mmCIF file of C-alpha atoms in Angstrom:
data_model
loop_
_atom_site.group_PDB
_atom_site.id
_atom_site.type_symbol
_atom_site.label_atom_id
_atom_site.label_comp_id
_atom_site.label_asym_id
_atom_site.label_seq_id
_atom_site.Cartn_x
_atom_site.Cartn_y
_atom_site.Cartn_z
ATOM 1 C CA MET A 236 132.596 81.652 65.334
ATOM 2 C CA ILE A 237 130.771 81.402 68.625
ATOM 3 C CA VAL A 238 127.118 80.448 68.880
ATOM 4 C CA SER A 239 125.907 83.773 70.270
ATOM 5 C CA ARG A 240 127.273 85.599 67.216
ATOM 6 C CA LEU A 241 125.343 83.532 64.660
ATOM 7 C CA THR A 242 122.962 85.713 62.672
ATOM 8 C CA ASP A 243 120.152 85.240 60.187
ATOM 9 C CA LYS A 244 122.665 86.164 57.473
ATOM 10 C CA ASP A 245 124.945 83.311 58.595
ATOM 11 C CA VAL A 246 122.030 80.873 58.393
ATOM 12 C CA LEU A 247 121.041 82.067 54.904
ATOM 13 C CA SER A 248 124.663 81.862 53.751
ATOM 14 C CA PHE A 249 125.043 78.315 55.102
ATOM 15 C CA LEU A 250 121.802 77.317 53.368
ATOM 16 C CA ARG A 251 123.012 79.029 50.165
ATOM 17 C CA LEU A 252 119.884 81.149 50.006
ATOM 18 C CA ASP A 253 119.569 84.840 49.249
ATOM 19 C CA GLY A 254 116.635 85.516 51.555
ATOM 20 C CA THR A 255 114.052 86.062 48.836
ATOM 21 C CA GLU A 256 112.475 82.664 49.417
ATOM 22 C CA GLY A 257 109.016 83.247 50.885
ATOM 23 C CA ASP A 258 108.909 80.160 53.082
ATOM 24 C CA ILE A 259 112.139 80.702 55.008
ATOM 25 C CA SER A 260 112.479 82.326 58.411
ATOM 26 C CA PRO A 261 116.158 82.138 59.338
ATOM 27 C CA SER A 262 115.483 83.543 62.797
ATOM 28 C CA ALA A 263 112.965 80.764 63.496
ATOM 29 C CA LEU A 264 115.415 78.117 62.262
ATOM 30 C CA LEU A 265 118.189 79.605 64.384
ATOM 31 C CA ALA A 266 116.001 79.774 67.491
ATOM 32 C CA ALA A 267 114.869 76.174 67.064
ATOM 33 C CA ALA A 268 118.412 74.925 66.484
ATOM 34 C CA LEU A 269 119.750 76.815 69.507
ATOM 35 C CA GLY A 270 116.949 75.453 71.658
ATOM 36 C CA TYR A 271 117.727 71.925 70.514
ATOM 37 C CA VAL A 272 121.434 72.298 71.303
ATOM 38 C CA LYS A 273 120.726 73.765 74.740
ATOM 39 C CA SER A 274 118.264 70.991 75.539
ATOM 40 C CA TYR A 275 120.490 68.206 74.198
ATOM 41 C CA THR A 276 123.682 69.322 75.923
ATOM 42 C CA GLY A 277 122.342 70.970 79.068
ATOM 43 C CA LEU A 278 124.758 73.847 78.448
ATOM 44 C CA SER A 279 123.867 77.480 79.104
ATOM 45 C CA GLU A 280 124.316 80.079 76.368
ATOM 46 C CA GLU A 281 127.570 81.217 77.986
ATOM 47 C CA GLU A 282 128.866 77.641 78.162
ATOM 48 C CA MET A 283 127.912 77.058 74.527
ATOM 49 C CA ASP A 284 130.097 80.007 73.490
ATOM 50 C CA ALA A 285 133.136 78.246 74.956
ATOM 51 C CA HIS A 286 132.881 75.595 72.219
ATOM 52 C CA GLU A 287 133.159 77.034 68.713
ATOM 53 C CA ASP A 288 132.318 73.699 67.088
ATOM 54 C CA LEU A 289 128.771 74.025 68.419
ATOM 55 C CA SER A 290 128.173 76.790 65.867
ATOM 56 C CA ILE A 291 128.654 74.166 63.138
ATOM 57 C CA ALA A 292 126.120 71.904 64.847
ATOM 58 C CA VAL A 293 123.648 74.801 65.032
ATOM 59 C CA LEU A 294 124.070 75.593 61.334
ATOM 60 C CA ILE A 295 123.714 71.931 60.361
ATOM 61 C CA LEU A 296 120.529 71.758 62.421
ATOM 62 C CA CYS A 297 119.229 74.874 60.665
ATOM 63 C CA SER A 298 119.935 73.192 57.349
ATOM 64 C CA ASP A 299 118.233 69.989 58.452
ATOM 65 C CA LEU A 300 115.189 71.918 59.681
ATOM 66 C CA TYR A 301 114.992 73.762 56.365
ATOM 67 C CA GLU A 302 115.463 70.697 54.182
ATOM 68 C CA ASN A 303 113.016 68.533 56.139
ATOM 69 C CA ARG A 304 110.047 70.853 56.625
ATOM 70 C CA LEU A 305 107.563 68.074 57.292
ATOM 71 C CA THR A 306 104.857 67.739 59.901
ATOM 72 C CA ALA A 307 106.190 64.340 60.976
ATOM 73 C CA VAL A 308 109.375 64.169 63.026
ATOM 74 C CA ASP A 309 111.551 61.088 63.115
ATOM 75 C CA THR A 310 113.705 61.318 66.243
ATOM 76 C CA ALA A 311 115.353 57.989 65.476
ATOM 77 C CA ASN A 312 117.318 59.597 62.625
ATOM 78 C CA VAL A 313 119.389 62.345 64.220
ATOM 79 C CA ASN A 314 122.095 63.826 62.013
ATOM 80 C CA ARG A 315 125.276 61.905 62.869
ATOM 81 C CA THR A 316 127.576 64.937 62.679
ATOM 82 C CA VAL A 317 125.346 66.936 65.004
ATOM 83 C CA SER A 318 125.030 64.003 67.384
ATOM 84 C CA CYS A 319 128.811 63.589 67.589
ATOM 85 C CA ILE A 320 129.496 67.285 68.151
ATOM 86 C CA LEU A 321 126.768 67.671 70.759
ATOM 87 C CA GLY A 322 127.744 64.442 72.480
ATOM 88 C CA MET A 323 131.229 65.807 73.129
ATOM 89 C CA HIS A 324 129.772 68.715 75.087
ATOM 90 C CA CYS A 325 126.777 67.039 76.726
ATOM 91 C CA LYS A 326 126.732 67.521 80.454
ATOM 92 C CA ASN A 327 123.272 66.195 81.304
ATOM 93 C CA LEU A 328 124.197 62.666 80.051
ATOM 94 C CA ILE A 329 120.646 61.628 79.325
#
């Protein structure tokens, strides 16, 4: 699946939720995860679609955002799977 085709339903399915949870906004999770991937890799939306494995990274990020809904952010502990996938496609090399 390509990144641009990910939907709220895909996010809910990956999180194993039925959508009746009051505190979940799959569209907000998806937007945040996509923004993170774009910022991390420096890829455009069209370039992201060329790499299907990025959809897995986006879904894992959605899961991480859902599971760790805290006000404090610890950037030192980035999900290793996401970091590896994004690192393969990073073009800004920061």
